[in-house]
Amino acid sequence: CRNERQRQWQRLQQAKTPRAHGTPVRLSPLLLSVTDTPVVCRYYADPSPSTAQIKWPPQVPDYNKRFTKVLETIKSRHDPTVTTVAQGVLEWKRVQGKRNIGLDIQAWLDRFYMSRIGIRFLIGQRTCLV
């Protein structure tokens, strides 16, 4: 199983390398933790053909690069959003003369920030793979 583990280690190292057609980065640590099992070694010793072996038309990598650039632009353009919203909340509290915001506004802010975190996470994953 030693040779199999070495081949698996090489595949996992390749999986951690960002590329459009590679294995998602987040799977590498999980697979590394289970490769000590003989069943896992046998399973990964002869995997099915990976997407890395697929010959993509030249338009696909070009499209991926352009789309990634758009996502990076969107992500950087929205970097100051948290600060802007926080300034708006402080201004609203000052104008209203309140120390705290209402539960309805807090719930909206919670949903907004969770959505923002999720979107930025997905953008980060997408840009990492190209």
Short mmCIF file of C-alpha atoms in Angstrom, two decimals:
data_model
loop_
_atom_site.label_atom_id
_atom_site.label_comp_id
_atom_site.label_asym_id
_atom_site.label_seq_id
_atom_site.Cartn_x
_atom_site.Cartn_y
_atom_site.Cartn_z
CA CYS A 1 0.00 0.00 0.00
CA ARG A 2 3.08 2.26 0.28
CA ASN A 3 3.27 2.93 -3.48
CA GLU A 4 -0.45 3.49 -3.53
CA ARG A 5 -0.12 5.99 -0.69
CA GLN A 6 2.64 7.83 -2.56
CA ARG A 7 0.50 8.04 -5.69
CA GLN A 8 -2.43 9.18 -3.58
CA TRP A 9 -0.26 11.81 -1.90
CA GLN A 10 0.75 13.12 -5.34
CA ARG A 11 -2.90 13.26 -6.44
CA LEU A 12 -3.84 15.13 -3.28
CA GLN A 13 -1.04 17.62 -3.83
CA GLN A 14 -2.36 18.16 -7.35
CA ALA A 15 -5.87 18.57 -5.97
CA LYS A 16 -4.69 21.40 -3.74
CA THR A 17 -3.28 23.23 -6.77
CA PRO A 18 -5.87 25.76 -7.98
CA ARG A 19 -7.19 25.01 -11.45
CA ALA A 20 -10.52 25.12 -13.21
CA HIS A 21 -10.78 21.37 -13.67
CA GLY A 22 -9.18 20.11 -10.44
CA THR A 23 -10.68 18.51 -7.38
CA PRO A 24 -12.12 21.04 -4.93
CA VAL A 25 -9.49 22.27 -2.54
CA ARG A 26 -11.55 21.53 0.54
CA LEU A 27 -11.52 17.75 -0.09
CA SER A 28 -7.73 17.37 0.19
CA PRO A 29 -7.43 17.42 4.01
CA LEU A 30 -10.36 15.03 4.33
CA LEU A 31 -8.82 12.55 1.91
CA LEU A 32 -5.43 12.82 3.60
CA SER A 33 -7.00 11.87 6.92
CA VAL A 34 -8.53 8.64 5.59
CA THR A 35 -5.73 7.35 3.34
CA ASP A 36 -4.35 5.15 6.12
CA THR A 37 -7.21 2.71 5.62
CA PRO A 38 -6.38 -0.20 3.24
CA VAL A 39 -9.83 0.00 1.64
CA VAL A 40 -9.24 3.65 0.82
CA CYS A 41 -5.77 2.86 -0.55
CA ARG A 42 -7.23 0.22 -2.88
CA TYR A 43 -10.05 2.51 -3.95
CA TYR A 44 -7.74 5.37 -4.91
CA ALA A 45 -4.97 3.20 -6.37
CA ASP A 46 -6.89 2.94 -9.64
CA PRO A 47 -9.32 5.85 -9.81
CA SER A 48 -11.63 6.49 -12.73
CA PRO A 49 -10.40 8.99 -15.33
CA SER A 50 -10.25 12.43 -13.78
CA THR A 51 -11.37 15.66 -15.36
CA ALA A 52 -7.70 16.65 -15.54
CA GLN A 53 -7.36 14.22 -18.45
CA ILE A 54 -10.17 15.84 -20.43
CA LYS A 55 -9.00 18.03 -23.32
CA TRP A 56 -11.03 21.22 -23.02
CA PRO A 57 -11.75 23.36 -26.09
CA PRO A 58 -9.66 26.56 -26.03
CA GLN A 59 -12.79 28.65 -25.41
CA VAL A 60 -13.40 27.09 -21.99
CA PRO A 61 -10.15 28.19 -20.28
CA ASP A 62 -10.48 31.64 -21.87
CA TYR A 63 -14.05 31.95 -20.60
CA ASN A 64 -12.99 30.78 -17.13
CA LYS A 65 -10.26 33.43 -16.97
CA ARG A 66 -12.59 36.24 -18.08
CA PHE A 67 -15.37 35.12 -15.73
CA THR A 68 -12.92 34.90 -12.82
CA LYS A 69 -11.69 38.42 -13.57
CA VAL A 70 -15.28 39.69 -13.41
CA LEU A 71 -15.83 37.92 -10.07
CA GLU A 72 -12.59 39.37 -8.66
CA THR A 73 -13.66 42.85 -9.77
CA ILE A 74 -17.07 42.45 -8.13
CA LYS A 75 -15.50 41.14 -4.92
CA SER A 76 -12.99 43.98 -4.65
CA ARG A 77 -15.62 46.61 -5.52
CA HIS A 78 -17.74 45.42 -2.61
CA ASP A 79 -14.91 45.23 -0.06
CA PRO A 80 -16.01 48.40 1.83
CA THR A 81 -19.64 47.25 2.16
CA VAL A 82 -19.38 46.28 5.84
CA THR A 83 -17.91 49.66 6.76
CA THR A 84 -20.53 51.52 4.73
CA VAL A 85 -23.42 49.62 6.32
CA ALA A 86 -21.94 50.13 9.80
CA GLN A 87 -21.66 53.89 9.15
CA GLY A 88 -25.28 53.90 7.95
CA VAL A 89 -26.45 52.12 11.12
CA LEU A 90 -24.53 54.58 13.31
CA GLU A 91 -25.99 57.54 11.41
CA TRP A 92 -29.51 56.08 11.66
CA LYS A 93 -29.09 55.59 15.42
CA ARG A 94 -27.83 59.16 15.80
CA VAL A 95 -30.73 60.65 13.79
CA GLN A 96 -33.30 58.50 15.62
CA GLY A 97 -31.70 59.22 18.98
CA LYS A 98 -31.56 55.55 19.86
CA ARG A 99 -28.81 53.54 21.49
CA ASN A 100 -29.92 50.19 20.05
CA ILE A 101 -31.49 49.08 16.82
CA GLY A 102 -34.72 47.13 16.67
CA LEU A 103 -34.92 43.37 16.39
CA ASP A 104 -36.34 43.59 12.89
CA ILE A 105 -33.38 45.64 11.69
CA GLN A 106 -30.95 43.33 13.50
CA ALA A 107 -32.56 40.31 11.84
CA TRP A 108 -32.24 41.98 8.44
CA LEU A 109 -28.57 42.82 9.10
CA ASP A 110 -27.92 39.22 10.19
CA ARG A 111 -29.44 37.87 6.97
CA PHE A 112 -27.57 40.45 4.90
CA TYR A 113 -24.19 39.65 6.44
CA MET A 114 -24.70 35.87 6.27
CA SER A 115 -25.67 36.17 2.61
CA ARG A 116 -22.62 38.34 1.97
CA ILE A 117 -20.33 35.85 3.69
CA GLY A 118 -21.77 33.00 1.62
CA ILE A 119 -21.43 34.88 -1.67
CA ARG A 120 -17.86 35.94 -0.91
CA PHE A 121 -17.02 32.37 0.09
CA LEU A 122 -18.36 31.03 -3.21
CA ILE A 123 -16.52 33.71 -5.19
CA GLY A 124 -13.33 32.86 -3.32
CA GLN A 125 -13.75 29.15 -4.05
CA ARG A 126 -14.44 29.85 -7.74
CA THR A 127 -11.47 32.16 -8.18
CA CYS A 128 -9.21 29.71 -6.34
CA LEU A 129 -10.03 26.92 -8.79
CA VAL A 130 -9.07 28.83 -11.94
#
